[in-house]
CSV table of C-alpha atoms in Angstrom, one decimal:
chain,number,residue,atom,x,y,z
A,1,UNK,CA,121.4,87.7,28.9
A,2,UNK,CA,118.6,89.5,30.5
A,3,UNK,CA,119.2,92.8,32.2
A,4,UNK,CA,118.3,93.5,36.0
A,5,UNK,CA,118.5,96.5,38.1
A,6,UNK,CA,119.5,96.9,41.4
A,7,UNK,CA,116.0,97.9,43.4
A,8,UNK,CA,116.8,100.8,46.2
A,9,UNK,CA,113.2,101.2,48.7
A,10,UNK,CA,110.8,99.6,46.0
A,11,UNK,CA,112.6,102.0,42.3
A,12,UNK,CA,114.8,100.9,40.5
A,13,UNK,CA,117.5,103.5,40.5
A,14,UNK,CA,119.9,102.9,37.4
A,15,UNK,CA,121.5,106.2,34.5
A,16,UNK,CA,121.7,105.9,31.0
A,17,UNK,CA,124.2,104.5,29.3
A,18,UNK,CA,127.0,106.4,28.5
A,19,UNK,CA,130.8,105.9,27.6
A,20,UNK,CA,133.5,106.6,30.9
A,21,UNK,CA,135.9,108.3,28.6
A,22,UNK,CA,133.4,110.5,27.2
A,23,UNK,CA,132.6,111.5,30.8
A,24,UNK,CA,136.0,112.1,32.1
A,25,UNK,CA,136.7,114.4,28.4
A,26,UNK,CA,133.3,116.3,29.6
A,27,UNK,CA,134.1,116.9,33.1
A,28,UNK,CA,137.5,118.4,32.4
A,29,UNK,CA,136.3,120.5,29.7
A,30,UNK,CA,133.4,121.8,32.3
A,31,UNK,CA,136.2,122.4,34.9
A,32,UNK,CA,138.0,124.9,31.9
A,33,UNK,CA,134.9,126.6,31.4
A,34,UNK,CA,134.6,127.7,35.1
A,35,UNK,CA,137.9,128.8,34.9
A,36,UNK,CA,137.4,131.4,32.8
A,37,UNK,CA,133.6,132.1,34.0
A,38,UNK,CA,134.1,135.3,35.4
A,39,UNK,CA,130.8,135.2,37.2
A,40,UNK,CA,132.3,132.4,39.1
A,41,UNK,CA,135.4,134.6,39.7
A,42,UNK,CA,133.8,137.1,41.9
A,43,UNK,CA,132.9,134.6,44.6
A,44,UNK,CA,135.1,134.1,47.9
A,45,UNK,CA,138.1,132.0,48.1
A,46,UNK,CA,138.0,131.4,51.7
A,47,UNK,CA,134.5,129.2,51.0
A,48,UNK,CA,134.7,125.8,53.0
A,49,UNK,CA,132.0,122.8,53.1
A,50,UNK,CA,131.5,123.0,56.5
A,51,UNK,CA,129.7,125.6,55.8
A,52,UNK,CA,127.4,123.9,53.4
A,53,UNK,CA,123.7,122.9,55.0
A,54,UNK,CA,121.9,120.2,53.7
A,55,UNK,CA,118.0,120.9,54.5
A,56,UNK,CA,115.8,117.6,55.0
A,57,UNK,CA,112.4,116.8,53.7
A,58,UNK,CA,111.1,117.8,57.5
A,59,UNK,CA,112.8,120.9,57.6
A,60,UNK,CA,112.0,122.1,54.2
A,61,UNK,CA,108.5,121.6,55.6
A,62,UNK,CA,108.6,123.1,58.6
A,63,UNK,CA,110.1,126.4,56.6
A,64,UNK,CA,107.3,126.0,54.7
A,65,UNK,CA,104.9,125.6,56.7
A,66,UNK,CA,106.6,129.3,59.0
A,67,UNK,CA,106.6,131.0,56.0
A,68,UNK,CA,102.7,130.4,55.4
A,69,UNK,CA,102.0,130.7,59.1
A,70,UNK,CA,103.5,134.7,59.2
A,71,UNK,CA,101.7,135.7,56.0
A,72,UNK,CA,98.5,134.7,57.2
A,73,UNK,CA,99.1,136.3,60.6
A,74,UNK,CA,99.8,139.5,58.7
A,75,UNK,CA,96.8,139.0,57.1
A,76,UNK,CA,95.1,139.7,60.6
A,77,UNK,CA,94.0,136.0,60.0
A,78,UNK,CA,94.9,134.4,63.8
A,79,UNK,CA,91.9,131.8,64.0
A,80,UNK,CA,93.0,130.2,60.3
A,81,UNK,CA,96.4,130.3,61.0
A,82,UNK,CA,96.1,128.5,64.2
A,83,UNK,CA,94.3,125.9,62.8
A,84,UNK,CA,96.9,125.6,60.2
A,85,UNK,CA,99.6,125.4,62.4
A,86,UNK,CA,98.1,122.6,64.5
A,87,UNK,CA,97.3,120.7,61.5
A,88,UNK,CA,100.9,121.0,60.6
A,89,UNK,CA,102.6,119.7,63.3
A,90,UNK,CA,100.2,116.6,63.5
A,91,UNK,CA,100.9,116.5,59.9
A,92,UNK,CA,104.9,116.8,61.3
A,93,UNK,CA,104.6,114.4,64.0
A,94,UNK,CA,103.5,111.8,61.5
A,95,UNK,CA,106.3,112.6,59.1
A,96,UNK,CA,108.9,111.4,61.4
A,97,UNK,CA,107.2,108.4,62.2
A,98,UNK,CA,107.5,107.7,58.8
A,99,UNK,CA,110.5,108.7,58.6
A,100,UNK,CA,111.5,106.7,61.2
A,101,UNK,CA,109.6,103.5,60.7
A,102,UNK,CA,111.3,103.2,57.0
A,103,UNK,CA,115.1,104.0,58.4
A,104,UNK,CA,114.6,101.1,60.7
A,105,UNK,CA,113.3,98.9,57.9
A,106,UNK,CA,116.6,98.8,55.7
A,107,UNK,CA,118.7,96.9,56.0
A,108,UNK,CA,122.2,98.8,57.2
A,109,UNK,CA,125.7,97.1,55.7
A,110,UNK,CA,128.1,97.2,58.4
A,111,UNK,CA,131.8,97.4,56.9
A,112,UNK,CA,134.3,95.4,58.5
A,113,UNK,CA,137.2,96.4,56.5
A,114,UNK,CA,139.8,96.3,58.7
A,115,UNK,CA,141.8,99.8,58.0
A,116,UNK,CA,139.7,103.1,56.5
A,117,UNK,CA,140.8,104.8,53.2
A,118,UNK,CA,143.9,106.7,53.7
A,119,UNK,CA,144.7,109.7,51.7
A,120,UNK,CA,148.3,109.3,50.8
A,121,UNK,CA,150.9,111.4,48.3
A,122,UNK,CA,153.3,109.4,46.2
A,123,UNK,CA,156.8,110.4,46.1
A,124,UNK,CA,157.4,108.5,43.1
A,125,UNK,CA,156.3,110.8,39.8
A,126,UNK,CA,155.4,107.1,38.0
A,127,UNK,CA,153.0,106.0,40.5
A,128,UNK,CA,151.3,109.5,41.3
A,129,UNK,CA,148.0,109.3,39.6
A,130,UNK,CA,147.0,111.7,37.0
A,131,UNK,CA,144.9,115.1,38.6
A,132,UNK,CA,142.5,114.2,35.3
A,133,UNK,CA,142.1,110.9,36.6
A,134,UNK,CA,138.5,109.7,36.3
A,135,UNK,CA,137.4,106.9,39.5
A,136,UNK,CA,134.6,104.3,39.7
A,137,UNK,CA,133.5,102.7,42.3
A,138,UNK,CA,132.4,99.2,41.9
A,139,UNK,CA,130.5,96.6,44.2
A,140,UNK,CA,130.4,93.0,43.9
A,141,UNK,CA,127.7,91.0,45.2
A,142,UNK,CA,127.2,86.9,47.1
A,143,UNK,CA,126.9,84.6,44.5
A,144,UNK,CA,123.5,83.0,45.9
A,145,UNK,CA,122.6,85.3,48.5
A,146,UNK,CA,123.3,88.6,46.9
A,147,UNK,CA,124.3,90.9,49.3
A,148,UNK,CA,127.4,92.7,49.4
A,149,UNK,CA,130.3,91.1,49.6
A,150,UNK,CA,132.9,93.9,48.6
A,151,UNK,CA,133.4,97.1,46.8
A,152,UNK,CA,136.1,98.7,45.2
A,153,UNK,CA,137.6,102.2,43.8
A,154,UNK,CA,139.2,101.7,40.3
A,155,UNK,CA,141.0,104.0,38.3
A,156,UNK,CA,139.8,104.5,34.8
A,157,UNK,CA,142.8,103.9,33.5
A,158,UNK,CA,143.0,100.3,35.0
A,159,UNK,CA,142.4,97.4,32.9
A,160,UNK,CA,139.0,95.3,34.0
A,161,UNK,CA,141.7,92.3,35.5
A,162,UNK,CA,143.2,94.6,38.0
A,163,UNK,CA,139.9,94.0,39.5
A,164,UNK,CA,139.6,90.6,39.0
A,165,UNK,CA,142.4,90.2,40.5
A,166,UNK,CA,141.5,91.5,44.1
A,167,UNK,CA,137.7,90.1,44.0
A,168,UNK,CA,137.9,87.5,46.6
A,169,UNK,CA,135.3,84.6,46.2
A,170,UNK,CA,135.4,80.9,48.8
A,171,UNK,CA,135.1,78.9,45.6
A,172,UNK,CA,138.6,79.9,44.5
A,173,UNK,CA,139.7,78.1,47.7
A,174,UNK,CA,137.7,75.2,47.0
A,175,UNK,CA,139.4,75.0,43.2
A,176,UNK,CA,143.0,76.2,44.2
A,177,UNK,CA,144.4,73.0,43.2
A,178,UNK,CA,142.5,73.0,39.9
A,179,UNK,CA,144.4,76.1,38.8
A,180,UNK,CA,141.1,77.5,37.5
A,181,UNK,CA,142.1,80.9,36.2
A,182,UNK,CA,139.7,81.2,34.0
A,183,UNK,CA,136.5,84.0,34.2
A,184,UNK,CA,135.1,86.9,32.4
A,185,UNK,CA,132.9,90.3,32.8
A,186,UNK,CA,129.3,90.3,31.2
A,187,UNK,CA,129.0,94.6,30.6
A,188,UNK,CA,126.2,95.7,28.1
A,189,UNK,CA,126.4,92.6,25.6
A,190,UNK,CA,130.4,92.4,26.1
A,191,UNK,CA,132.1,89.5,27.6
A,192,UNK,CA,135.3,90.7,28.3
A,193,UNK,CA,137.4,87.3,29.1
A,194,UNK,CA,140.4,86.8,31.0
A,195,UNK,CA,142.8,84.9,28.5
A,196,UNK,CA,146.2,86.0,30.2
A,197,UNK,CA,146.9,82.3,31.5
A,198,UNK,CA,147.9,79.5,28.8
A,199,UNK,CA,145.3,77.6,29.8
A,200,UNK,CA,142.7,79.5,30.1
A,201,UNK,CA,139.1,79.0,28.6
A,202,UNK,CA,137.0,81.3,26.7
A,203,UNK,CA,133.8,80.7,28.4
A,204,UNK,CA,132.0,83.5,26.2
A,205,UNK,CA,133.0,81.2,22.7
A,206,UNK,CA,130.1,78.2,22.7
A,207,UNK,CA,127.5,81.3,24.5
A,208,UNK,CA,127.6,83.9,21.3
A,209,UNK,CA,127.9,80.4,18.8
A,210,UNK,CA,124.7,79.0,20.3
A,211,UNK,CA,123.2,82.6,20.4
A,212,UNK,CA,124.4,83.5,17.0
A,213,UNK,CA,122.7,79.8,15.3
A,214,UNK,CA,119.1,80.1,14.2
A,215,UNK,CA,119.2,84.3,15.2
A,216,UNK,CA,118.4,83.2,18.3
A,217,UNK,CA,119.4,86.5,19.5
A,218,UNK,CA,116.5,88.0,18.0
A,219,UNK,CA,114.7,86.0,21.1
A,220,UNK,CA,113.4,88.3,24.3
A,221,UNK,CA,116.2,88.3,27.1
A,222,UNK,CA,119.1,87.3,24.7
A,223,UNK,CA,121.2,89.8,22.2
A,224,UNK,CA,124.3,90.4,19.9
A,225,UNK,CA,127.1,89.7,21.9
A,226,UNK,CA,130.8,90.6,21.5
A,227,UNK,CA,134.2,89.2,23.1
A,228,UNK,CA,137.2,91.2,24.5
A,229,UNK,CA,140.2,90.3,26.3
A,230,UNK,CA,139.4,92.0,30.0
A,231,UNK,CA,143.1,92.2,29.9
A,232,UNK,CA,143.9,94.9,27.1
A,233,UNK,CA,140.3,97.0,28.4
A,234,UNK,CA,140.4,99.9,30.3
A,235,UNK,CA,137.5,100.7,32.5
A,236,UNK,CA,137.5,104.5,30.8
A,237,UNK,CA,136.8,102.2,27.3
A,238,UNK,CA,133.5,101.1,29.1
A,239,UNK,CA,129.8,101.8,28.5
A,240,UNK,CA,128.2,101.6,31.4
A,241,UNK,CA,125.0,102.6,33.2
A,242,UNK,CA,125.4,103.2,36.8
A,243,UNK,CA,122.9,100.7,39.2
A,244,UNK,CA,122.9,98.3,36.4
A,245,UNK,CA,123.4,94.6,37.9
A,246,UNK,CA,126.3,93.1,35.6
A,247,UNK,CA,128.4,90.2,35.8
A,248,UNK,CA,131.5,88.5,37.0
A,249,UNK,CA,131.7,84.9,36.3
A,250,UNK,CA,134.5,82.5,37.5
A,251,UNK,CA,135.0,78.9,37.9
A,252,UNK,CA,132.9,77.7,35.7
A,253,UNK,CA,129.5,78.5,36.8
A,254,UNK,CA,130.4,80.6,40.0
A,255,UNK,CA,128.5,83.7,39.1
A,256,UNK,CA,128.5,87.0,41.0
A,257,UNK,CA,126.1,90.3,40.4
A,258,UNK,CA,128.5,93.7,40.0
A,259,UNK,CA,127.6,96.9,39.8
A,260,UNK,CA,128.9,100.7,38.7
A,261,UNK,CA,127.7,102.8,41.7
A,262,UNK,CA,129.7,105.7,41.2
A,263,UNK,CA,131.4,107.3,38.8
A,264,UNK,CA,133.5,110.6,39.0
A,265,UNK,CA,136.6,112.7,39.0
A,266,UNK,CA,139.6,112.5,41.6
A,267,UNK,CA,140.0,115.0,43.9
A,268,UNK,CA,142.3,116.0,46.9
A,269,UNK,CA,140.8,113.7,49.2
A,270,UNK,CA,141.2,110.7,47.5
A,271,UNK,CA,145.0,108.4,47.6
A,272,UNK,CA,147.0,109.6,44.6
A,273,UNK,CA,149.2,106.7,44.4
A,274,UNK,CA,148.6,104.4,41.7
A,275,UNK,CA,149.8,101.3,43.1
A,276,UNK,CA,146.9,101.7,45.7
A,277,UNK,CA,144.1,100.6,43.5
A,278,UNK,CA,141.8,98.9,42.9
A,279,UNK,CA,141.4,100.4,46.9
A,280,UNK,CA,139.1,98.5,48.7
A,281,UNK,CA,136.1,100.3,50.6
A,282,UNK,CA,134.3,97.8,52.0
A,283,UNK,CA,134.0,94.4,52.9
A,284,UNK,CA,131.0,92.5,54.4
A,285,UNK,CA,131.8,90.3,57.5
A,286,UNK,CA,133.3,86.8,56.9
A,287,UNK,CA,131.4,84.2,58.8
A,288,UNK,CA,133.5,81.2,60.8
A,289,UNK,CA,132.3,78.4,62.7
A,290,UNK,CA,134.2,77.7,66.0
A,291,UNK,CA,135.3,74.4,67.3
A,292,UNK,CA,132.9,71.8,68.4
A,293,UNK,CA,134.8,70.2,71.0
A,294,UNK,CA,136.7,73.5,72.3
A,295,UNK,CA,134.1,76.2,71.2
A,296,UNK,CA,137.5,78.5,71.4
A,297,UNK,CA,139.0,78.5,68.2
A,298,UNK,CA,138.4,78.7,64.6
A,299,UNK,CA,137.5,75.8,63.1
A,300,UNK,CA,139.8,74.6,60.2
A,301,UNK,CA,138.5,71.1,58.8
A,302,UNK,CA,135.0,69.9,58.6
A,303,UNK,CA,134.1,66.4,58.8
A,304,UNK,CA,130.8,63.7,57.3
A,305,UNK,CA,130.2,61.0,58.6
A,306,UNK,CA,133.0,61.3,61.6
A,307,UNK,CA,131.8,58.6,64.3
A,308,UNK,CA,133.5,60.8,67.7
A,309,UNK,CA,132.0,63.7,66.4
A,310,UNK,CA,128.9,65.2,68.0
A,311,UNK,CA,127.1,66.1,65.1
A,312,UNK,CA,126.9,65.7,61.4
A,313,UNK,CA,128.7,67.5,60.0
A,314,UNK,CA,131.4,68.8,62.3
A,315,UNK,CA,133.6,71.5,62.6
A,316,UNK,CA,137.4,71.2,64.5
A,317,UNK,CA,140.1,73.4,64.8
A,318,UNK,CA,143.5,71.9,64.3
A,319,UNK,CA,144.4,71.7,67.8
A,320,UNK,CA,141.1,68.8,68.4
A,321,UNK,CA,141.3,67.3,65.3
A,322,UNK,CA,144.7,66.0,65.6
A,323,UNK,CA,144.3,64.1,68.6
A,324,UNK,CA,140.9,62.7,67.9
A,325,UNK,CA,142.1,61.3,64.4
A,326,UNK,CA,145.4,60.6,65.0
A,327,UNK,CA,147.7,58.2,67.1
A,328,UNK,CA,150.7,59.5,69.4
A,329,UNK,CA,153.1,58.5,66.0
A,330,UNK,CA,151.0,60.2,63.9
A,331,UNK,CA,148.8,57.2,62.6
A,332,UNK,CA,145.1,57.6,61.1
A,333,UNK,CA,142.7,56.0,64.2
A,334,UNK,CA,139.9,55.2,61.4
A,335,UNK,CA,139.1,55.9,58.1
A,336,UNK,CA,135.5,55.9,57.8
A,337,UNK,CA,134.9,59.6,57.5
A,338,UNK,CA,135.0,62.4,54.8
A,339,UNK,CA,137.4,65.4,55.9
A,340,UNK,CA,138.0,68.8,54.1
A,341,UNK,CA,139.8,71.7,54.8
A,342,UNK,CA,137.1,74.6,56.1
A,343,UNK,CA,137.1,78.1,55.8
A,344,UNK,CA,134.2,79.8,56.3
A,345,UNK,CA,130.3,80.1,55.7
């Protein structure tokens, strides 16, 4: 399969590869060795990041730009540095309209998850997560449209179908009945299959057999691919490169984009208990059509071909529907129409 990268203002922004484990073993050792730095030991306790200041591209040049300014006036140099300073702020002026012009250009994703992440102690010694614990964050994408649908903090010691498991997608609605629980992650050349129901399919099977025939992974786009069960891998057993576009596929050919955008070590702010993650930290907003005959309520069924309907097709809530298609004794009025169950763009 072909690699993409997520594209951020026009660059691609995406890391190396690297192994999650490794990382995690490489941070705490780091955090040892500043332990026992004694450099490090002579600064304040009492330091807080309030205090931190983080300088912006116009401010850095408008320090510059002072700095230059009282050198040359000490250099009994007025005229030059006048100049200088009014080229500057033009310069400054046009800065910020570019500045400016490219904030209001992007695109801004609004979160509508419903309740923030909450810091929160376990009192229970087995669900309190580990102070070595190593969490990535991890954002799934619209199937077709490709924006972002959700995103997620895992804990590296979480196998890859915890996630799976709280990825929400319409087309598992639309296949509910089918009992479709098959899917699997596409990670550098891995698929890693979920295989924990009986009948489950291994999707990734006829994909490395027709890749493997005739070395067609020696073809551009295409590779050596392996199979793992997503079950039994931990996300610390990962190579991964952070911005990469992955994937997530799931009934059948329902095929999502995922990505690695952070990756780091838990700290004080973040909800210790366990049982909390995968902790969602974002959702993009769900889409419903109203009514068409109240305009008031969500509608719950759509309708084709519906001949007291206003428009083709239509939406009702439950509280129209009934009465339009139904007699007093709860008898079907006509049955010339298509009707499904609706629940949202």
């Amino acid at each position: 399969m072909e690699e993409h990268n997520i594209i951020y203002e026009g660059q691609p922004i995406v890391s190396g590869l690297f192994n999650v484990k490794q990382f995690q073993s490489s941070f705490s050792k780091d955090l040892l060795d500043m332990e026992e730095d004694e450099e490090l030991a002579q600064f304040p306790l009492d330091l807080s990041v309030d205090e931190l200041i983080i300088i912006s591209k116009q401010q850095k040049i408008q320090e510059e730009i002072k700095r230059e300014l009282e050198r040359r006036e000490k250099d009994d140099r007025y005229d030059q540095s006048e100049q200088m300073r009014k080229r500057a702020e033009t310069h400054l002026i046009s800065m910020r309209v570019y500045f400016t012009e490219e904030i209001r250009k992007q695109n801004k994703e609004i979160n509508y998850l419903a309740s923030a992440l909450q810091v929160s102690d376990s009192n229970n010694s087995l669900d309190k997560v580990k102070d070595d614990e190593v969490i990535l964050s991890v954002a799934i994408y619209h199937p077709t449209k490709h924006y972002k649908l959700q995103e997620f903090l895992v804990l590296g010691s979480q196998p890859l179908s915890a996630l799976k498991d709280r990825i929400y997608c319409l087309s598992d609605n639309f296949y509910s009945l089918l009992d479709r629980k098959s899917g699997y992650f596409f990670i550098e050349n891995t698929f890693y299959n979920d295989l924990r129901s009986p009948d489950a399919i291994d999707y990734s099977q006829k994909i490395i057999q027709w890749v493997n025939e005739e070395e067609r992974f020696t073809q551009p786009g295409l590779g050596i691919y392996s199979s793992k069960s997503m079950d039994h891998t931990l996300f610390r057993d990962l190579d991964i490169r952070i911005g990469t576009q992955y994937f997530y596929i799931h009934q059948g050919d329902c095929t999502h984009i995922i990505s690695f955008t952070d990756l780091r070590m838990i700290h004080g702010l973040d909800n210790f208990s366990r049982s909390s993650y995968p902790l969602q930290t974002f959702q993009n907003k769900i889409r419903k059509k109203r009514c068409c005959i109240c305009d008031i309520y969500p509608a719950k069924r759509m309708t084709l071909n519906d001949k007291v309907a206003p428009e083709n097709p239509s939406f009702f809530c439950d509280n129209c529907f009934q009465p339009l298609h139904y007699s007093c004794d709860n008898q079907l009025l006509f049955g010339d129409f298509e009707v499904y169950p609706y629940h949202h763009d």
